[in-house]
């Protein structure tokens, strides 16, 4: 019993392992290079995964290339990418953990209510990482830092979905 309690703590600890200062700096500097590409990032996600586009009542069934120039598209792109910017600003400081948990839990709850699946969140993640790896300064250390950070955030989101 004791063994399982310790194992459970280790697993939770592994999921919630905070980024090191170096990893946080790496995530922040790579994100700085793309964080203003809001429309381009959402375009990449929708292009890779039309099933994600289809979940937005205002975008479903519309031609993606015509949508990208609309104000509605820019607004939503700004919300999603802005959310990532908020999280990136908070990483690397343990004191920010409660604020980060509040933001992530709210996002997870609102998307759980919309019926968004883990599979779709993973699709989103894959597109985001592909985008970063081709548009941000990127190497093995950058990839590892993003993997660690995204594992933490998605672990928290998946507790709700
Ligand atoms: C992966 C599949 C996802 C789907 C299908 C999805 C779908 C939606 C939908 C339908 C809305 C409501 C749009 C509206 O009110 O017009 C929304 C809102 C929002 N989404 Fe997502 N979303 C996904 C992932 C994400 C991710 C990964 C993020 C952040 C990185 C995000 C951030 C937001 C934000 C900030 C809002 C507005 C606030 C809110 O309603 O919670 N979404 N999403």
PDB file of C-alpha atoms and ligand atoms in Angstrom:
ATOM      1  CA  UNK A   1       0.000   0.000   0.000  1.00  0.00           C
ATOM      2  CA  UNK A   2       2.783   2.345   1.036  1.00  0.00           C
ATOM      3  CA  UNK A   3       4.602   1.412  -2.173  1.00  0.00           C
ATOM      4  CA  UNK A   4       1.597   2.423  -4.307  1.00  0.00           C
ATOM      5  CA  UNK A   5       1.220   5.701  -2.432  1.00  0.00           C
ATOM      6  CA  UNK A   6       4.870   6.536  -3.133  1.00  0.00           C
ATOM      7  CA  UNK A   7       4.503   5.417  -6.758  1.00  0.00           C
ATOM      8  CA  UNK A   8       1.415   7.616  -7.153  1.00  0.00           C
ATOM      9  CA  UNK A   9       3.308  10.612  -5.758  1.00  0.00           C
ATOM     10  CA  UNK A  10       6.184   9.960  -8.154  1.00  0.00           C
ATOM     11  CA  UNK A  11       3.811   9.779 -11.112  1.00  0.00           C
ATOM     12  CA  UNK A  12       2.049  13.014 -10.107  1.00  0.00           C
ATOM     13  CA  UNK A  13       5.453  14.578  -9.477  1.00  0.00           C
ATOM     14  CA  UNK A  14       6.636  13.533 -12.928  1.00  0.00           C
ATOM     15  CA  UNK A  15       3.561  15.046 -14.581  1.00  0.00           C
ATOM     16  CA  UNK A  16       3.873  18.299 -12.700  1.00  0.00           C
ATOM     17  CA  UNK A  17       7.686  18.612 -12.782  1.00  0.00           C
ATOM     18  CA  UNK A  18       8.309  22.338 -13.216  1.00  0.00           C
ATOM     19  CA  UNK A  19      10.630  23.503 -15.980  1.00  0.00           C
ATOM     20  CA  UNK A  20      14.167  24.395 -14.994  1.00  0.00           C
ATOM     21  CA  UNK A  21      15.204  28.046 -15.348  1.00  0.00           C
ATOM     22  CA  UNK A  22      17.144  27.118 -18.501  1.00  0.00           C
ATOM     23  CA  UNK A  23      14.196  25.273 -20.024  1.00  0.00           C
ATOM     24  CA  UNK A  24      11.860  28.176 -19.222  1.00  0.00           C
ATOM     25  CA  UNK A  25      14.258  30.647 -20.870  1.00  0.00           C
ATOM     26  CA  UNK A  26      14.491  28.384 -23.916  1.00  0.00           C
ATOM     27  CA  UNK A  27      10.704  28.142 -24.227  1.00  0.00           C
ATOM     28  CA  UNK A  28      10.336  31.908 -23.813  1.00  0.00           C
ATOM     29  CA  UNK A  29      12.970  32.846 -26.374  1.00  0.00           C
ATOM     30  CA  UNK A  30      11.686  30.421 -29.011  1.00  0.00           C
ATOM     31  CA  UNK A  31       8.073  31.542 -28.417  1.00  0.00           C
ATOM     32  CA  UNK A  32       9.109  35.204 -28.767  1.00  0.00           C
ATOM     33  CA  UNK A  33       9.973  34.497 -32.401  1.00  0.00           C
ATOM     34  CA  UNK A  34       6.474  33.297 -33.338  1.00  0.00           C
ATOM     35  CA  UNK A  35       4.012  34.689 -30.793  1.00  0.00           C
ATOM     36  CA  UNK A  36       2.853  37.443 -33.146  1.00  0.00           C
ATOM     37  CA  UNK A  37       2.079  34.940 -35.926  1.00  0.00           C
ATOM     38  CA  UNK A  38      -1.392  34.318 -34.460  1.00  0.00           C
ATOM     39  CA  UNK A  39      -3.281  33.922 -37.735  1.00  0.00           C
ATOM     40  CA  UNK A  40      -0.514  31.860 -39.316  1.00  0.00           C
ATOM     41  CA  UNK A  41      -0.470  29.463 -36.342  1.00  0.00           C
ATOM     42  CA  UNK A  42      -4.243  28.898 -36.320  1.00  0.00           C
ATOM     43  CA  UNK A  43      -4.157  28.510 -40.107  1.00  0.00           C
ATOM     44  CA  UNK A  44      -1.512  25.767 -39.719  1.00  0.00           C
ATOM     45  CA  UNK A  45      -3.610  23.966 -37.074  1.00  0.00           C
ATOM     46  CA  UNK A  46      -6.818  24.080 -39.173  1.00  0.00           C
ATOM     47  CA  UNK A  47      -4.985  23.078 -42.352  1.00  0.00           C
ATOM     48  CA  UNK A  48      -3.444  20.021 -40.656  1.00  0.00           C
ATOM     49  CA  UNK A  49      -6.682  19.135 -38.831  1.00  0.00           C
ATOM     50  CA  UNK A  50      -9.935  20.146 -40.531  1.00  0.00           C
ATOM     51  CA  UNK A  51     -11.788  18.266 -37.753  1.00  0.00           C
ATOM     52  CA  UNK A  52     -10.658  21.025 -35.345  1.00  0.00           C
ATOM     53  CA  UNK A  53     -11.948  23.767 -37.681  1.00  0.00           C
ATOM     54  CA  UNK A  54     -15.235  21.874 -37.926  1.00  0.00           C
ATOM     55  CA  UNK A  55     -15.823  22.256 -34.162  1.00  0.00           C
ATOM     56  CA  UNK A  56     -16.090  26.057 -34.470  1.00  0.00           C
ATOM     57  CA  UNK A  57     -19.661  26.991 -35.379  1.00  0.00           C
ATOM     58  CA  UNK A  58     -18.484  30.202 -37.068  1.00  0.00           C
ATOM     59  CA  UNK A  59     -15.766  28.455 -39.137  1.00  0.00           C
ATOM     60  CA  UNK A  60     -17.268  25.026 -39.846  1.00  0.00           C
ATOM     61  CA  UNK A  61     -17.691  24.164 -43.510  1.00  0.00           C
ATOM     62  CA  UNK A  62     -16.011  27.387 -44.713  1.00  0.00           C
ATOM     63  CA  UNK A  63     -13.039  27.648 -47.027  1.00  0.00           C
ATOM     64  CA  UNK A  64      -9.975  28.056 -44.825  1.00  0.00           C
ATOM     65  CA  UNK A  65      -8.106  30.282 -47.271  1.00  0.00           C
ATOM     66  CA  UNK A  66     -11.029  32.734 -47.375  1.00  0.00           C
ATOM     67  CA  UNK A  67     -11.398  32.651 -43.595  1.00  0.00           C
ATOM     68  CA  UNK A  68      -7.840  33.636 -42.738  1.00  0.00           C
ATOM     69  CA  UNK A  69      -8.376  37.255 -43.726  1.00  0.00           C
ATOM     70  CA  UNK A  70     -11.490  37.731 -41.615  1.00  0.00           C
ATOM     71  CA  UNK A  71     -11.709  39.593 -38.321  1.00  0.00           C
ATOM     72  CA  UNK A  72     -13.399  36.603 -36.640  1.00  0.00           C
ATOM     73  CA  UNK A  73     -10.463  34.385 -37.521  1.00  0.00           C
ATOM     74  CA  UNK A  74      -7.940  36.936 -36.249  1.00  0.00           C
ATOM     75  CA  UNK A  75      -9.903  37.324 -33.019  1.00  0.00           C
ATOM     76  CA  UNK A  76      -9.939  33.636 -32.262  1.00  0.00           C
ATOM     77  CA  UNK A  77      -6.317  33.180 -33.327  1.00  0.00           C
ATOM     78  CA  UNK A  78      -5.443  35.972 -30.905  1.00  0.00           C
ATOM     79  CA  UNK A  79      -7.308  34.207 -28.082  1.00  0.00           C
ATOM     80  CA  UNK A  80      -5.581  30.863 -28.575  1.00  0.00           C
ATOM     81  CA  UNK A  81      -2.110  32.220 -29.153  1.00  0.00           C
ATOM     82  CA  UNK A  82      -2.610  34.785 -26.384  1.00  0.00           C
ATOM     83  CA  UNK A  83      -3.437  31.946 -24.017  1.00  0.00           C
ATOM     84  CA  UNK A  84      -0.153  30.233 -24.874  1.00  0.00           C
ATOM     85  CA  UNK A  85       1.678  33.555 -24.330  1.00  0.00           C
ATOM     86  CA  UNK A  86       0.132  33.879 -20.869  1.00  0.00           C
ATOM     87  CA  UNK A  87       1.300  30.377 -19.939  1.00  0.00           C
ATOM     88  CA  UNK A  88       4.769  30.909 -21.395  1.00  0.00           C
ATOM     89  CA  UNK A  89       5.104  34.117 -19.349  1.00  0.00           C
ATOM     90  CA  UNK A  90       4.378  32.142 -16.161  1.00  0.00           C
ATOM     91  CA  UNK A  91       6.698  29.127 -16.631  1.00  0.00           C
ATOM     92  CA  UNK A  92       9.910  28.734 -14.696  1.00  0.00           C
ATOM     93  CA  UNK A  93       8.702  30.313 -11.437  1.00  0.00           C
ATOM     94  CA  UNK A  94       7.143  28.031  -8.823  1.00  0.00           C
ATOM     95  CA  UNK A  95       5.288  31.022  -7.360  1.00  0.00           C
ATOM     96  CA  UNK A  96       3.277  31.204 -10.611  1.00  0.00           C
ATOM     97  CA  UNK A  97       2.064  27.593 -10.370  1.00  0.00           C
ATOM     98  CA  UNK A  98      -1.365  28.462  -8.862  1.00  0.00           C
ATOM     99  CA  UNK A  99      -2.032  31.145 -11.511  1.00  0.00           C
ATOM    100  CA  UNK A 100      -1.037  28.723 -14.245  1.00  0.00           C
ATOM    101  CA  UNK A 101      -3.257  25.986 -12.807  1.00  0.00           C
ATOM    102  CA  UNK A 102      -6.228  28.386 -12.699  1.00  0.00           C
ATOM    103  CA  UNK A 103      -5.803  29.373 -16.360  1.00  0.00           C
ATOM    104  CA  UNK A 104      -5.315  25.797 -17.561  1.00  0.00           C
ATOM    105  CA  UNK A 105      -8.180  24.411 -15.489  1.00  0.00           C
ATOM    106  CA  UNK A 106     -10.549  27.092 -16.842  1.00  0.00           C
ATOM    107  CA  UNK A 107      -9.541  26.296 -20.415  1.00  0.00           C
ATOM    108  CA  UNK A 108      -9.926  22.560 -19.789  1.00  0.00           C
ATOM    109  CA  UNK A 109     -13.363  23.020 -18.218  1.00  0.00           C
ATOM    110  CA  UNK A 110     -14.672  25.239 -21.041  1.00  0.00           C
ATOM    111  CA  UNK A 111     -13.411  22.778 -23.663  1.00  0.00           C
ATOM    112  CA  UNK A 112     -14.699  19.764 -21.744  1.00  0.00           C
ATOM    113  CA  UNK A 113     -18.121  21.427 -21.840  1.00  0.00           C
ATOM    114  CA  UNK A 114     -17.774  21.752 -25.617  1.00  0.00           C
ATOM    115  CA  UNK A 115     -16.958  18.054 -25.954  1.00  0.00           C
ATOM    116  CA  UNK A 116     -13.432  18.590 -27.294  1.00  0.00           C
ATOM    117  CA  UNK A 117     -11.514  15.307 -27.108  1.00  0.00           C
ATOM    118  CA  UNK A 118      -8.025  14.420 -25.924  1.00  0.00           C
ATOM    119  CA  UNK A 119      -7.302  13.287 -29.477  1.00  0.00           C
ATOM    120  CA  UNK A 120      -8.102  16.790 -30.788  1.00  0.00           C
ATOM    121  CA  UNK A 121      -5.928  18.415 -28.154  1.00  0.00           C
ATOM    122  CA  UNK A 122      -3.112  16.086 -29.199  1.00  0.00           C
ATOM    123  CA  UNK A 123      -3.679  17.057 -32.841  1.00  0.00           C
ATOM    124  CA  UNK A 124      -3.443  20.696 -31.824  1.00  0.00           C
ATOM    125  CA  UNK A 125      -0.221  19.978 -29.935  1.00  0.00           C
ATOM    126  CA  UNK A 126       1.337  18.170 -32.901  1.00  0.00           C
ATOM    127  CA  UNK A 127       0.577  21.088 -35.247  1.00  0.00           C
ATOM    128  CA  UNK A 128       1.882  23.625 -32.760  1.00  0.00           C
ATOM    129  CA  UNK A 129       5.183  21.752 -32.349  1.00  0.00           C
ATOM    130  CA  UNK A 130       5.535  21.316 -36.120  1.00  0.00           C
ATOM    131  CA  UNK A 131       4.926  25.052 -36.531  1.00  0.00           C
ATOM    132  CA  UNK A 132       7.461  25.925 -33.838  1.00  0.00           C
ATOM    133  CA  UNK A 133      10.090  23.579 -35.208  1.00  0.00           C
ATOM    134  CA  UNK A 134       9.904  25.204 -38.624  1.00  0.00           C
ATOM    135  CA  UNK A 135       9.379  28.874 -37.648  1.00  0.00           C
ATOM    136  CA  UNK A 136      11.149  29.371 -34.291  1.00  0.00           C
ATOM    137  CA  UNK A 137      14.824  28.939 -33.482  1.00  0.00           C
ATOM    138  CA  UNK A 138      14.891  25.211 -32.786  1.00  0.00           C
ATOM    139  CA  UNK A 139      17.298  22.489 -31.678  1.00  0.00           C
ATOM    140  CA  UNK A 140      17.221  19.382 -29.457  1.00  0.00           C
ATOM    141  CA  UNK A 141      17.232  21.457 -26.253  1.00  0.00           C
ATOM    142  CA  UNK A 142      14.324  23.603 -27.507  1.00  0.00           C
ATOM    143  CA  UNK A 143      12.379  20.492 -28.468  1.00  0.00           C
ATOM    144  CA  UNK A 144      13.008  18.899 -25.040  1.00  0.00           C
ATOM    145  CA  UNK A 145      11.969  22.072 -23.169  1.00  0.00           C
ATOM    146  CA  UNK A 146       8.691  22.332 -25.139  1.00  0.00           C
ATOM    147  CA  UNK A 147       7.999  18.621 -24.627  1.00  0.00           C
ATOM    148  CA  UNK A 148       8.431  19.019 -20.861  1.00  0.00           C
ATOM    149  CA  UNK A 149       6.246  22.142 -20.736  1.00  0.00           C
ATOM    150  CA  UNK A 150       3.511  20.727 -22.972  1.00  0.00           C
ATOM    151  CA  UNK A 151       3.493  17.444 -21.037  1.00  0.00           C
ATOM    152  CA  UNK A 152       2.747  19.455 -17.879  1.00  0.00           C
ATOM    153  CA  UNK A 153      -0.018  21.565 -19.432  1.00  0.00           C
ATOM    154  CA  UNK A 154      -1.659  18.713 -21.338  1.00  0.00           C
ATOM    155  CA  UNK A 155      -1.462  16.499 -18.248  1.00  0.00           C
ATOM    156  CA  UNK A 156      -3.492  19.126 -16.384  1.00  0.00           C
ATOM    157  CA  UNK A 157      -5.964  19.542 -19.263  1.00  0.00           C
ATOM    158  CA  UNK A 158      -6.438  15.782 -19.623  1.00  0.00           C
ATOM    159  CA  UNK A 159      -7.458  15.499 -15.993  1.00  0.00           C
ATOM    160  CA  UNK A 160     -10.664  17.312 -17.096  1.00  0.00           C
ATOM    161  CA  UNK A 161     -11.412  15.831 -20.538  1.00  0.00           C
TER     162      UNK A 161
HETATM  163  C1  LIG B   1      -7.843  21.114 -29.956  1.00  0.00           C
HETATM  164  C2  LIG B   1      -9.040  21.391 -30.309  1.00  0.00           C
HETATM  165  C3  LIG B   1      -9.802  22.635 -29.917  1.00  0.00           C
HETATM  166  C4  LIG B   1     -11.049  22.896 -30.331  1.00  0.00           C
HETATM  167  C5  LIG B   1     -11.882  22.037 -31.261  1.00  0.00           C
HETATM  168  C6  LIG B   1     -11.438  24.167 -29.734  1.00  0.00           C
HETATM  169  C7  LIG B   1     -12.669  24.751 -29.893  1.00  0.00           C
HETATM  170  C8  LIG B   1     -13.066  25.932 -29.325  1.00  0.00           C
HETATM  171  C9  LIG B   1     -14.365  26.542 -29.512  1.00  0.00           C
HETATM  172  C10 LIG B   1     -15.508  25.959 -30.351  1.00  0.00           C
HETATM  173  C11 LIG B   1     -14.359  27.711 -28.835  1.00  0.00           C
HETATM  174  C12 LIG B   1     -15.504  28.745 -28.760  1.00  0.00           C
HETATM  175  C13 LIG B   1     -15.313  29.736 -29.868  1.00  0.00           C
HETATM  176  C14 LIG B   1     -16.316  30.853 -29.839  1.00  0.00           C
HETATM  177  O1  LIG B   1     -16.798  31.206 -28.750  1.00  0.00           O
HETATM  178  O2  LIG B   1     -16.586  31.380 -30.918  1.00  0.00           O
HETATM  179  C15 LIG B   1     -13.060  27.846 -28.198  1.00  0.00           C
HETATM  180  C16 LIG B   1     -12.690  28.895 -27.402  1.00  0.00           C
HETATM  181  C17 LIG B   1     -11.420  29.077 -26.929  1.00  0.00           C
HETATM  182  N1  LIG B   1     -10.347  28.245 -27.136  1.00  0.00           N
HETATM  183 FE1  LIG B   1     -10.385  26.443 -28.010  1.00  0.00          FE
HETATM  184  N2  LIG B   1     -10.412  24.661 -28.998  1.00  0.00           N
HETATM  185  C18 LIG B   1      -9.384  23.762 -29.077  1.00  0.00           C
HETATM  186  C19 LIG B   1      -8.153  23.879 -28.479  1.00  0.00           C
HETATM  187  C20 LIG B   1      -7.715  25.013 -27.831  1.00  0.00           C
HETATM  188  C21 LIG B   1      -6.389  25.188 -27.298  1.00  0.00           C
HETATM  189  C22 LIG B   1      -5.279  24.142 -27.357  1.00  0.00           C
HETATM  190  C23 LIG B   1      -6.348  26.435 -26.759  1.00  0.00           C
HETATM  191  C24 LIG B   1      -5.218  27.154 -26.116  1.00  0.00           C
HETATM  192  C25 LIG B   1      -3.984  26.937 -26.392  1.00  0.00           C
HETATM  193  C26 LIG B   1      -7.648  27.032 -26.920  1.00  0.00           C
HETATM  194  C27 LIG B   1      -7.992  28.285 -26.496  1.00  0.00           C
HETATM  195  C28 LIG B   1      -9.250  28.803 -26.529  1.00  0.00           C
HETATM  196  C29 LIG B   1      -9.631  30.045 -25.906  1.00  0.00           C
HETATM  197  C30 LIG B   1      -8.676  30.964 -25.114  1.00  0.00           C
HETATM  198  C31 LIG B   1     -10.977  30.230 -26.159  1.00  0.00           C
HETATM  199  C32 LIG B   1     -11.860  31.401 -25.692  1.00  0.00           C
HETATM  200  C33 LIG B   1     -12.158  31.256 -24.223  1.00  0.00           C
HETATM  201  C34 LIG B   1     -12.984  30.035 -23.892  1.00  0.00           C
HETATM  202  O3  LIG B   1     -14.107  29.926 -24.407  1.00  0.00           O
HETATM  203  O4  LIG B   1     -12.491  29.180 -23.143  1.00  0.00           O
HETATM  204  N3  LIG B   1      -8.456  26.130 -27.576  1.00  0.00           N
HETATM  205  N4  LIG B   1     -12.303  26.750 -28.521  1.00  0.00           N
END
